[in-house]
PDB file of C-alpha atoms in Angstrom:
ATOM      1  CA  MET A  15      30.710 -22.775 -37.406  1.00  0.00           C
ATOM      2  CA  ASP A  16      29.416 -20.202 -34.911  1.00  0.00           C
ATOM      3  CA  LEU A  17      29.925 -22.333 -31.798  1.00  0.00           C
ATOM      4  CA  ILE A  18      28.070 -20.100 -29.324  1.00  0.00           C
ATOM      5  CA  ARG A  19      25.054 -19.782 -31.628  1.00  0.00           C
ATOM      6  CA  HIS A  20      24.851 -23.537 -32.063  1.00  0.00           C
ATOM      7  CA  LEU A  21      25.274 -24.087 -28.331  1.00  0.00           C
ATOM      8  CA  ARG A  22      22.280 -21.782 -27.805  1.00  0.00           C
ATOM      9  CA  PHE A  23      20.292 -24.113 -30.044  1.00  0.00           C
ATOM     10  CA  PHE A  24      21.419 -27.110 -27.991  1.00  0.00           C
ATOM     11  CA  VAL A  25      20.555 -25.491 -24.655  1.00  0.00           C
ATOM     12  CA  ALA A  26      17.128 -24.364 -25.890  1.00  0.00           C
ATOM     13  CA  VAL A  27      16.200 -27.788 -27.321  1.00  0.00           C
ATOM     14  CA  ALA A  28      17.473 -29.557 -24.199  1.00  0.00           C
ATOM     15  CA  GLU A  29      15.491 -27.317 -21.841  1.00  0.00           C
ATOM     16  CA  GLU A  30      12.299 -27.215 -23.918  1.00  0.00           C
ATOM     17  CA  GLN A  31      12.510 -30.913 -24.916  1.00  0.00           C
ATOM     18  CA  HIS A  32      10.919 -29.942 -28.218  1.00  0.00           C
ATOM     19  CA  PHE A  33      12.334 -28.395 -31.405  1.00  0.00           C
ATOM     20  CA  GLY A  34       9.285 -26.244 -32.088  1.00  0.00           C
ATOM     21  CA  ARG A  35       9.198 -24.738 -28.598  1.00  0.00           C
ATOM     22  CA  ALA A  36      12.962 -24.168 -28.738  1.00  0.00           C
ATOM     23  CA  ALA A  37      12.541 -22.283 -32.010  1.00  0.00           C
ATOM     24  CA  ASP A  38       9.784 -20.115 -30.468  1.00  0.00           C
ATOM     25  CA  ARG A  39      12.025 -19.342 -27.518  1.00  0.00           C
ATOM     26  CA  LEU A  40      14.903 -18.379 -29.822  1.00  0.00           C
ATOM     27  CA  GLY A  41      12.648 -16.277 -32.015  1.00  0.00           C
ATOM     28  CA  ILE A  42      13.405 -18.198 -35.216  1.00  0.00           C
ATOM     29  CA  THR A  43      11.836 -20.954 -37.283  1.00  0.00           C
ATOM     30  CA  GLN A  44      12.426 -24.631 -36.565  1.00  0.00           C
ATOM     31  CA  PRO A  45      14.553 -25.708 -39.602  1.00  0.00           C
ATOM     32  CA  PRO A  46      17.640 -23.619 -38.649  1.00  0.00           C
ATOM     33  CA  VAL A  47      17.487 -25.051 -35.120  1.00  0.00           C
ATOM     34  CA  SER A  48      17.351 -28.636 -36.381  1.00  0.00           C
ATOM     35  CA  ALA A  49      20.092 -28.067 -38.949  1.00  0.00           C
ATOM     36  CA  GLY A  50      22.282 -26.167 -36.498  1.00  0.00           C
ATOM     37  CA  LEU A  51      22.037 -28.828 -33.831  1.00  0.00           C
ATOM     38  CA  ARG A  52      22.849 -31.534 -36.387  1.00  0.00           C
ATOM     39  CA  ARG A  53      25.918 -29.588 -37.478  1.00  0.00           C
ATOM     40  CA  LEU A  54      27.033 -29.176 -33.856  1.00  0.00           C
ATOM     41  CA  GLU A  55      26.721 -32.917 -33.297  1.00  0.00           C
ATOM     42  CA  GLU A  56      28.707 -33.653 -36.443  1.00  0.00           C
ATOM     43  CA  THR A  57      31.454 -31.243 -35.366  1.00  0.00           C
ATOM     44  CA  LEU A  58      31.649 -32.697 -31.860  1.00  0.00           C
ATOM     45  CA  GLY A  59      31.333 -36.281 -33.031  1.00  0.00           C
ATOM     46  CA  VAL A  60      28.599 -37.130 -30.497  1.00  0.00           C
ATOM     47  CA  THR A  61      24.815 -37.277 -30.536  1.00  0.00           C
ATOM     48  CA  LEU A  62      23.386 -34.791 -28.059  1.00  0.00           C
ATOM     49  CA  ILE A  63      19.647 -35.201 -28.614  1.00  0.00           C
ATOM     50  CA  ASP A  64      17.488 -38.246 -29.276  1.00  0.00           C
ATOM     51  CA  ARG A  65      14.806 -37.241 -31.762  1.00  0.00           C
ATOM     52  CA  SER A  66      11.441 -38.973 -31.517  1.00  0.00           C
ATOM     53  CA  ARG A  67       7.762 -38.316 -32.163  1.00  0.00           C
ATOM     54  CA  ARG A  68       7.384 -37.409 -28.492  1.00  0.00           C
ATOM     55  CA  GLY A  69       9.942 -34.622 -28.728  1.00  0.00           C
ATOM     56  CA  ALA A  70      13.629 -34.306 -27.966  1.00  0.00           C
ATOM     57  CA  ASP A  71      15.444 -36.105 -25.149  1.00  0.00           C
ATOM     58  CA  LEU A  72      19.035 -35.720 -24.000  1.00  0.00           C
ATOM     59  CA  THR A  73      21.449 -38.565 -24.695  1.00  0.00           C
ATOM     60  CA  PRO A  74      23.934 -39.532 -21.957  1.00  0.00           C
ATOM     61  CA  ALA A  75      26.541 -37.355 -23.718  1.00  0.00           C
ATOM     62  CA  GLY A  76      24.033 -34.509 -23.963  1.00  0.00           C
ATOM     63  CA  ARG A  77      23.262 -34.676 -20.232  1.00  0.00           C
ATOM     64  CA  GLU A  78      26.959 -34.510 -19.421  1.00  0.00           C
ATOM     65  CA  LEU A  79      27.699 -31.607 -21.785  1.00  0.00           C
ATOM     66  CA  LEU A  80      24.597 -29.471 -21.109  1.00  0.00           C
ATOM     67  CA  PRO A  81      25.910 -27.767 -17.919  1.00  0.00           C
ATOM     68  CA  ARG A  82      29.099 -26.758 -19.703  1.00  0.00           C
ATOM     69  CA  ALA A  83      27.126 -25.476 -22.691  1.00  0.00           C
ATOM     70  CA  ARG A  84      25.026 -23.293 -20.381  1.00  0.00           C
ATOM     71  CA  VAL A  85      28.168 -21.827 -18.818  1.00  0.00           C
ATOM     72  CA  MET A  86      29.705 -21.080 -22.220  1.00  0.00           C
ATOM     73  CA  VAL A  87      26.562 -19.332 -23.483  1.00  0.00           C
ATOM     74  CA  ARG A  88      26.248 -17.296 -20.275  1.00  0.00           C
ATOM     75  CA  ASP A  89      29.937 -16.356 -20.337  1.00  0.00           C
ATOM     76  CA  ALA A  90      29.629 -15.231 -23.955  1.00  0.00           C
ATOM     77  CA  ASP A  91      26.706 -12.955 -23.045  1.00  0.00           C
ATOM     78  CA  ARG A  92      28.672 -11.489 -20.156  1.00  0.00           C
ATOM     79  CA  PHE A  93      31.716 -10.966 -22.372  1.00  0.00           C
ATOM     80  CA  VAL A  94      29.670  -9.019 -24.950  1.00  0.00           C
ATOM     81  CA  ALA A  95      27.970  -6.922 -22.276  1.00  0.00           C
ATOM     82  CA  GLU A  96      31.268  -6.103 -20.566  1.00  0.00           C
ATOM     83  CA  ALA A  97      32.859  -5.162 -23.877  1.00  0.00           C
ATOM     84  CA  ALA A  98      29.935  -2.849 -24.607  1.00  0.00           C
ATOM     85  CA  ARG A  99      30.307  -1.243 -21.188  1.00  0.00           C
ATOM     86  CA  LEU A 100      34.017  -0.672 -21.649  1.00  0.00           C
ATOM     87  CA  GLY A 101      33.505   0.696 -25.128  1.00  0.00           C
ATOM     88  CA  ALA A 102      30.963   3.199 -23.885  1.00  0.00           C
ATOM     89  CA  GLY A 103      33.110   4.273 -20.945  1.00  0.00           C
ATOM     90  CA  THR A 104      32.200   4.391 -17.268  1.00  0.00           C
ATOM     91  CA  GLY A 105      28.791   5.395 -16.020  1.00  0.00           C
ATOM     92  CA  GLN A 106      26.833   3.740 -18.803  1.00  0.00           C
ATOM     93  CA  ARG A 107      23.120   3.245 -18.105  1.00  0.00           C
ATOM     94  CA  ARG A 108      22.020  -0.238 -19.238  1.00  0.00           C
ATOM     95  CA  ILE A 109      18.227  -0.373 -19.415  1.00  0.00           C
ATOM     96  CA  ALA A 110      15.816  -2.760 -21.126  1.00  0.00           C
ATOM     97  CA  LEU A 111      12.083  -2.845 -21.768  1.00  0.00           C
ATOM     98  CA  CYS A 112      10.151  -6.081 -22.234  1.00  0.00           C
ATOM     99  CA  ASP A 113       8.411  -6.728 -25.541  1.00  0.00           C
ATOM    100  CA  ALA A 114       5.069  -7.131 -23.760  1.00  0.00           C
ATOM    101  CA  LEU A 115       4.844  -3.385 -23.081  1.00  0.00           C
ATOM    102  CA  GLY A 116       3.786  -2.509 -26.610  1.00  0.00           C
ATOM    103  CA  SER A 117       4.917   0.521 -28.552  1.00  0.00           C
ATOM    104  CA  ALA A 118       2.989   3.215 -26.671  1.00  0.00           C
ATOM    105  CA  VAL A 119       4.159   2.261 -23.163  1.00  0.00           C
ATOM    106  CA  ALA A 120       7.705   1.558 -24.379  1.00  0.00           C
ATOM    107  CA  ALA A 121       7.856   5.034 -25.944  1.00  0.00           C
ATOM    108  CA  ALA A 122       6.666   6.653 -22.714  1.00  0.00           C
ATOM    109  CA  CYS A 123       9.326   4.779 -20.724  1.00  0.00           C
ATOM    110  CA  ALA A 124      12.032   5.702 -23.224  1.00  0.00           C
ATOM    111  CA  ALA A 125      11.048   9.362 -23.050  1.00  0.00           C
ATOM    112  CA  ALA A 126      11.421   9.278 -19.263  1.00  0.00           C
ATOM    113  CA  LEU A 127      14.984   8.002 -19.724  1.00  0.00           C
ATOM    114  CA  SER A 128      15.986  10.666 -22.213  1.00  0.00           C
ATOM    115  CA  THR A 129      17.177  13.168 -19.606  1.00  0.00           C
ATOM    116  CA  ASP A 130      19.983  12.471 -17.168  1.00  0.00           C
ATOM    117  CA  ASP A 131      21.653  15.101 -14.997  1.00  0.00           C
ATOM    118  CA  ASP A 132      25.018  13.321 -15.123  1.00  0.00           C
ATOM    119  CA  GLY A 133      25.041  12.958 -18.899  1.00  0.00           C
ATOM    120  CA  ALA A 134      25.775   9.247 -18.615  1.00  0.00           C
ATOM    121  CA  PRO A 135      25.307   7.381 -21.935  1.00  0.00           C
ATOM    122  CA  LEU A 136      22.180   5.268 -22.251  1.00  0.00           C
ATOM    123  CA  THR A 137      22.033   1.789 -23.760  1.00  0.00           C
ATOM    124  CA  LEU A 138      18.408   0.806 -24.324  1.00  0.00           C
ATOM    125  CA  SER A 139      17.399  -2.684 -25.422  1.00  0.00           C
ATOM    126  CA  ALA A 140      14.309  -4.892 -25.570  1.00  0.00           C
ATOM    127  CA  GLY A 141      13.549  -8.566 -25.141  1.00  0.00           C
ATOM    128  CA  ALA A 142      11.449 -11.228 -23.472  1.00  0.00           C
ATOM    129  CA  SER A 143      10.845 -10.802 -19.739  1.00  0.00           C
ATOM    130  CA  PRO A 144      12.647 -14.003 -18.578  1.00  0.00           C
ATOM    131  CA  GLN A 145      15.821 -13.094 -20.450  1.00  0.00           C
ATOM    132  CA  LEU A 146      15.768  -9.522 -19.111  1.00  0.00           C
ATOM    133  CA  ALA A 147      15.245 -10.758 -15.554  1.00  0.00           C
ATOM    134  CA  ARG A 148      18.233 -13.058 -15.821  1.00  0.00           C
ATOM    135  CA  ALA A 149      20.332 -10.226 -17.289  1.00  0.00           C
ATOM    136  CA  VAL A 150      19.501  -7.973 -14.329  1.00  0.00           C
ATOM    137  CA  ALA A 151      20.309 -10.765 -11.880  1.00  0.00           C
ATOM    138  CA  GLU A 152      23.685 -11.311 -13.579  1.00  0.00           C
ATOM    139  CA  ASP A 153      24.477  -7.548 -13.608  1.00  0.00           C
ATOM    140  CA  LEU A 154      24.281  -7.333 -17.401  1.00  0.00           C
ATOM    141  CA  LEU A 155      21.548  -4.702 -17.029  1.00  0.00           C
ATOM    142  CA  ASP A 156      21.046  -1.948 -14.459  1.00  0.00           C
ATOM    143  CA  ALA A 157      17.246  -2.029 -14.674  1.00  0.00           C
ATOM    144  CA  ALA A 158      14.497  -3.592 -16.762  1.00  0.00           C
ATOM    145  CA  VAL A 159      10.734  -3.309 -17.005  1.00  0.00           C
ATOM    146  CA  VAL A 160       9.361  -6.864 -17.152  1.00  0.00           C
ATOM    147  CA  GLU A 161       5.939  -8.457 -17.264  1.00  0.00           C
ATOM    148  CA  HIS A 162       4.697  -9.943 -13.984  1.00  0.00           C
ATOM    149  CA  PRO A 163       4.821 -12.741 -13.015  1.00  0.00           C
ATOM    150  CA  VAL A 164       8.318 -13.724 -14.106  1.00  0.00           C
ATOM    151  CA  LEU A 165      11.140 -15.729 -12.574  1.00  0.00           C
ATOM    152  CA  ALA A 166      13.410 -12.953 -11.249  1.00  0.00           C
ATOM    153  CA  HIS A 167      16.489 -15.117 -10.458  1.00  0.00           C
ATOM    154  CA  GLY A 168      17.071 -13.042  -7.326  1.00  0.00           C
ATOM    155  CA  ALA A 169      17.079  -9.647  -9.057  1.00  0.00           C
ATOM    156  CA  PRO A 170      15.822  -6.802  -6.833  1.00  0.00           C
ATOM    157  CA  SER A 171      12.216  -5.998  -7.704  1.00  0.00           C
ATOM    158  CA  GLY A 172       9.815  -3.178  -7.045  1.00  0.00           C
ATOM    159  CA  PRO A 173       6.030  -2.985  -6.722  1.00  0.00           C
ATOM    160  CA  VAL A 174       3.741  -4.630  -9.264  1.00  0.00           C
ATOM    161  CA  ILE A 175       2.015  -1.957 -11.361  1.00  0.00           C
ATOM    162  CA  ALA A 176      -1.206  -2.719 -13.257  1.00  0.00           C
ATOM    163  CA  LEU A 177      -1.458  -0.950 -16.617  1.00  0.00           C
ATOM    164  CA  PRO A 178      -4.986  -0.754 -18.078  1.00  0.00           C
ATOM    165  CA  ARG A 179      -5.598  -2.706 -21.273  1.00  0.00           C
ATOM    166  CA  ASP A 180      -8.271  -2.883 -23.949  1.00  0.00           C
ATOM    167  CA  PHE A 181      -9.097  -5.599 -26.434  1.00  0.00           C
ATOM    168  CA  LEU A 182      -8.354  -4.681 -30.010  1.00  0.00           C
ATOM    169  CA  VAL A 183     -11.117  -6.295 -32.086  1.00  0.00           C
ATOM    170  CA  PRO A 184     -12.061  -6.298 -35.777  1.00  0.00           C
ATOM    171  CA  ALA A 185     -13.931  -3.149 -36.748  1.00  0.00           C
ATOM    172  CA  GLY A 186     -17.070  -5.147 -37.586  1.00  0.00           C
ATOM    173  CA  PHE A 187     -17.230  -6.962 -34.235  1.00  0.00           C
ATOM    174  CA  ARG A 188     -20.259  -5.533 -32.427  1.00  0.00           C
ATOM    175  CA  SER A 189     -21.254  -8.014 -29.723  1.00  0.00           C
ATOM    176  CA  PRO A 190     -21.314  -6.454 -26.219  1.00  0.00           C
ATOM    177  CA  ARG A 191     -20.713  -9.833 -24.523  1.00  0.00           C
ATOM    178  CA  LEU A 192     -17.133 -10.814 -23.706  1.00  0.00           C
ATOM    179  CA  ARG A 193     -17.818 -14.522 -24.206  1.00  0.00           C
ATOM    180  CA  ASP A 194     -18.647 -13.854 -27.870  1.00  0.00           C
ATOM    181  CA  LEU A 195     -14.956 -13.148 -28.437  1.00  0.00           C
ATOM    182  CA  SER A 196     -14.641 -16.943 -28.446  1.00  0.00           C
ATOM    183  CA  ALA A 197     -15.692 -16.792 -32.103  1.00  0.00           C
ATOM    184  CA  LEU A 198     -12.297 -15.213 -32.811  1.00  0.00           C
ATOM    185  CA  ALA A 199      -8.797 -16.471 -32.114  1.00  0.00           C
ATOM    186  CA  VAL A 200      -6.738 -14.536 -29.569  1.00  0.00           C
ATOM    187  CA  ALA A 201      -3.462 -13.240 -31.012  1.00  0.00           C
ATOM    188  CA  LEU A 202      -0.680 -13.606 -28.443  1.00  0.00           C
ATOM    189  CA  PRO A 203       3.141 -13.781 -28.399  1.00  0.00           C
ATOM    190  CA  PRO A 204       4.709 -17.250 -28.188  1.00  0.00           C
ATOM    191  CA  ARG A 205       4.207 -18.761 -24.731  1.00  0.00           C
ATOM    192  CA  ALA A 206       8.011 -19.030 -24.401  1.00  0.00           C
ATOM    193  CA  ALA A 207       8.191 -15.227 -24.193  1.00  0.00           C
ATOM    194  CA  ASN A 208       6.980 -15.526 -20.565  1.00  0.00           C
ATOM    195  CA  PRO A 209       5.189 -18.793 -19.687  1.00  0.00           C
ATOM    196  CA  PRO A 210       3.778 -17.754 -16.257  1.00  0.00           C
ATOM    197  CA  ALA A 211       2.173 -14.580 -17.615  1.00  0.00           C
ATOM    198  CA  ALA A 212       0.882 -16.343 -20.745  1.00  0.00           C
ATOM    199  CA  ASP A 213      -0.766 -19.085 -18.689  1.00  0.00           C
ATOM    200  CA  LEU A 214      -2.276 -16.565 -16.282  1.00  0.00           C
ATOM    201  CA  LEU A 215      -3.855 -14.578 -19.131  1.00  0.00           C
ATOM    202  CA  LEU A 216      -5.363 -17.683 -20.717  1.00  0.00           C
ATOM    203  CA  ASP A 217      -6.737 -18.776 -17.333  1.00  0.00           C
ATOM    204  CA  ARG A 218      -8.366 -15.365 -16.865  1.00  0.00           C
ATOM    205  CA  LEU A 219      -9.884 -15.479 -20.351  1.00  0.00           C
ATOM    206  CA  THR A 220     -11.325 -18.928 -19.683  1.00  0.00           C
ATOM    207  CA  ALA A 221     -12.727 -17.780 -16.338  1.00  0.00           C
ATOM    208  CA  ARG A 222     -14.646 -15.046 -18.175  1.00  0.00           C
ATOM    209  CA  GLY A 223     -16.057 -17.546 -20.681  1.00  0.00           C
ATOM    210  CA  ILE A 224     -13.643 -16.710 -23.509  1.00  0.00           C
ATOM    211  CA  THR A 225     -12.411 -20.002 -24.953  1.00  0.00           C
ATOM    212  CA  SER A 226     -10.628 -18.725 -28.059  1.00  0.00           C
ATOM    213  CA  ALA A 227      -7.941 -20.679 -29.871  1.00  0.00           C
ATOM    214  CA  VAL A 228      -4.498 -19.078 -29.662  1.00  0.00           C
ATOM    215  CA  LEU A 229      -3.015 -17.520 -32.785  1.00  0.00           C
ATOM    216  CA  ILE A 230       0.736 -17.020 -32.299  1.00  0.00           C
ATOM    217  CA  ALA A 231       1.851 -13.512 -33.324  1.00  0.00           C
ATOM    218  CA  GLU A 232       5.595 -12.941 -33.181  1.00  0.00           C
ATOM    219  CA  THR A 233       5.269  -9.135 -33.264  1.00  0.00           C
ATOM    220  CA  GLU A 234       2.813  -6.431 -32.313  1.00  0.00           C
ATOM    221  CA  SER A 235       2.243  -5.608 -35.986  1.00  0.00           C
ATOM    222  CA  ALA A 236       1.451  -9.264 -36.756  1.00  0.00           C
ATOM    223  CA  ALA A 237      -1.165  -9.298 -33.983  1.00  0.00           C
ATOM    224  CA  HIS A 238      -2.737  -6.071 -35.264  1.00  0.00           C
ATOM    225  CA  ALA A 239      -2.816  -7.419 -38.820  1.00  0.00           C
ATOM    226  CA  ALA A 240      -4.636 -10.565 -37.641  1.00  0.00           C
ATOM    227  CA  VAL A 241      -7.232  -8.367 -35.925  1.00  0.00           C
ATOM    228  CA  ALA A 242      -7.703  -6.125 -38.976  1.00  0.00           C
ATOM    229  CA  ALA A 243      -8.191  -9.233 -41.120  1.00  0.00           C
ATOM    230  CA  GLY A 244     -11.039 -10.336 -38.857  1.00  0.00           C
ATOM    231  CA  LEU A 245      -9.176 -13.394 -37.586  1.00  0.00           C
ATOM    232  CA  ALA A 246      -8.505 -12.514 -33.974  1.00  0.00           C
ATOM    233  CA  PHE A 247      -8.635 -10.103 -31.091  1.00  0.00           C
ATOM    234  CA  THR A 248      -5.628  -9.115 -28.973  1.00  0.00           C
ATOM    235  CA  PRO A 249      -5.020  -7.287 -25.669  1.00  0.00           C
ATOM    236  CA  VAL A 250      -3.353  -3.869 -26.030  1.00  0.00           C
ATOM    237  CA  THR A 251      -2.268  -1.302 -23.490  1.00  0.00           C
ATOM    238  CA  ALA A 252      -4.412   1.798 -23.181  1.00  0.00           C
ATOM    239  CA  GLY A 253      -3.160   4.574 -25.419  1.00  0.00           C
ATOM    240  CA  THR A 254      -2.115   2.281 -28.241  1.00  0.00           C
ATOM    241  CA  ALA A 255      -3.125   3.682 -31.628  1.00  0.00           C
ATOM    242  CA  VAL A 256      -6.126   2.030 -33.253  1.00  0.00           C
ATOM    243  CA  PRO A 257      -5.052   0.647 -36.654  1.00  0.00           C
ATOM    244  CA  ASP A 258      -7.357   0.715 -39.661  1.00  0.00           C
ATOM    245  CA  GLY A 259      -9.883  -2.095 -39.648  1.00  0.00           C
ATOM    246  CA  THR A 260      -9.892  -2.415 -35.850  1.00  0.00           C
ATOM    247  CA  ALA A 261     -11.735  -1.045 -32.847  1.00  0.00           C
ATOM    248  CA  ARG A 262     -11.276  -0.998 -29.083  1.00  0.00           C
ATOM    249  CA  ARG A 263     -13.410  -2.476 -26.374  1.00  0.00           C
ATOM    250  CA  PRO A 264     -12.686  -2.190 -22.626  1.00  0.00           C
ATOM    251  CA  ALA A 265     -10.857  -5.050 -20.906  1.00  0.00           C
ATOM    252  CA  THR A 266     -10.839  -3.792 -17.343  1.00  0.00           C
ATOM    253  CA  ASP A 267     -10.277  -7.274 -15.859  1.00  0.00           C
ATOM    254  CA  PHE A 268      -7.163  -7.925 -17.952  1.00  0.00           C
ATOM    255  CA  PRO A 269      -4.483  -5.361 -16.969  1.00  0.00           C
ATOM    256  CA  LEU A 270      -0.861  -5.754 -17.983  1.00  0.00           C
ATOM    257  CA  ARG A 271       1.058  -6.243 -14.731  1.00  0.00           C
ATOM    258  CA  VAL A 272       4.659  -5.077 -14.797  1.00  0.00           C
ATOM    259  CA  THR A 273       7.486  -4.444 -12.369  1.00  0.00           C
ATOM    260  CA  VAL A 274      10.895  -2.800 -12.548  1.00  0.00           C
ATOM    261  CA  LEU A 275      13.813  -5.066 -11.720  1.00  0.00           C
ATOM    262  CA  GLY A 276      17.102  -3.492 -10.706  1.00  0.00           C
ATOM    263  CA  ARG A 277      18.900  -1.646  -7.948  1.00  0.00           C
ATOM    264  CA  ARG A 278      16.447   0.383  -5.910  1.00  0.00           C
ATOM    265  CA  ASP A 279      18.944   3.265  -5.629  1.00  0.00           C
ATOM    266  CA  HIS A 280      19.484   3.550  -9.389  1.00  0.00           C
ATOM    267  CA  PRO A 281      17.925   6.814 -10.722  1.00  0.00           C
ATOM    268  CA  ASP A 282      16.498   5.103 -13.806  1.00  0.00           C
ATOM    269  CA  THR A 283      14.573   2.680 -11.617  1.00  0.00           C
ATOM    270  CA  ALA A 284      12.737   5.623 -10.081  1.00  0.00           C
ATOM    271  CA  ARG A 285      12.190   7.230 -13.496  1.00  0.00           C
ATOM    272  CA  LEU A 286      10.654   4.070 -14.911  1.00  0.00           C
ATOM    273  CA  GLU A 287       8.407   3.452 -11.915  1.00  0.00           C
ATOM    274  CA  SER A 288       7.220   7.064 -11.983  1.00  0.00           C
ATOM    275  CA  VAL A 289       6.054   6.899 -15.604  1.00  0.00           C
ATOM    276  CA  LEU A 290       4.465   3.468 -15.098  1.00  0.00           C
ATOM    277  CA  TRP A 291       2.504   4.686 -12.082  1.00  0.00           C
ATOM    278  CA  ARG A 292       1.301   7.645 -14.158  1.00  0.00           C
ATOM    279  CA  LEU A 293       0.159   5.338 -16.962  1.00  0.00           C
ATOM    280  CA  SER A 294      -1.647   3.081 -14.481  1.00  0.00           C
ATOM    281  CA  ARG A 295      -4.102   5.795 -13.478  1.00  0.00           C
TER     282      ARG A 295
END
């Protein structure tokens, strides 16, 4: 049994108090989470979670073991990151870009990182904003571009930069009124990817009279496919290619707000902020 993997399942279910939300947070489907947690309980010989129609509640044993499980998962992440740093030698640049950026903005940021006067090796990764913020705070990353707002866990942060966005709509959608988007679902990442930002976007949509149901899209391509099929609309950063079967319409009141977390004296922090400011104009 992969102990650390199964402990991740336990921590996610315990914190989300729901198997479905835990699966969304982990980026997998629910059955492996349920089966993995059951296997962990059988191996340990204790029941960690009480399963009910209301969700998932910690047992007394689960409450006692959860803090230790969190420490073990965090230590495992640190161990892997430190091993990667040692394997790459000193001076490694550890940078991450949040999934919310989309392919066009992520490519622009990556291009800005491609040159380094010192020739230090670059490790570039991606992930959900909350996980990247925690990694910066725990010195597992040197810098990360994250969606705002996000819980920074004390990581140094820079200015909030607003990147213009459009709505990607089905090619046949012609109504000039924003509220008519309510006839379509809105394709968004799982809320667990960054709850504060997800809630803020939905609040802003509602304030503008857009009351669409949410269609969960795990990836950018899944969101675009839902739009092309005429099922949904989705916010995209300006400059994103327009796929077949879709069209753009301005969404000036719905910018993507981002910030760079990391040491303010790190050269890659300045590189990332420079390209983001350029894209914001």
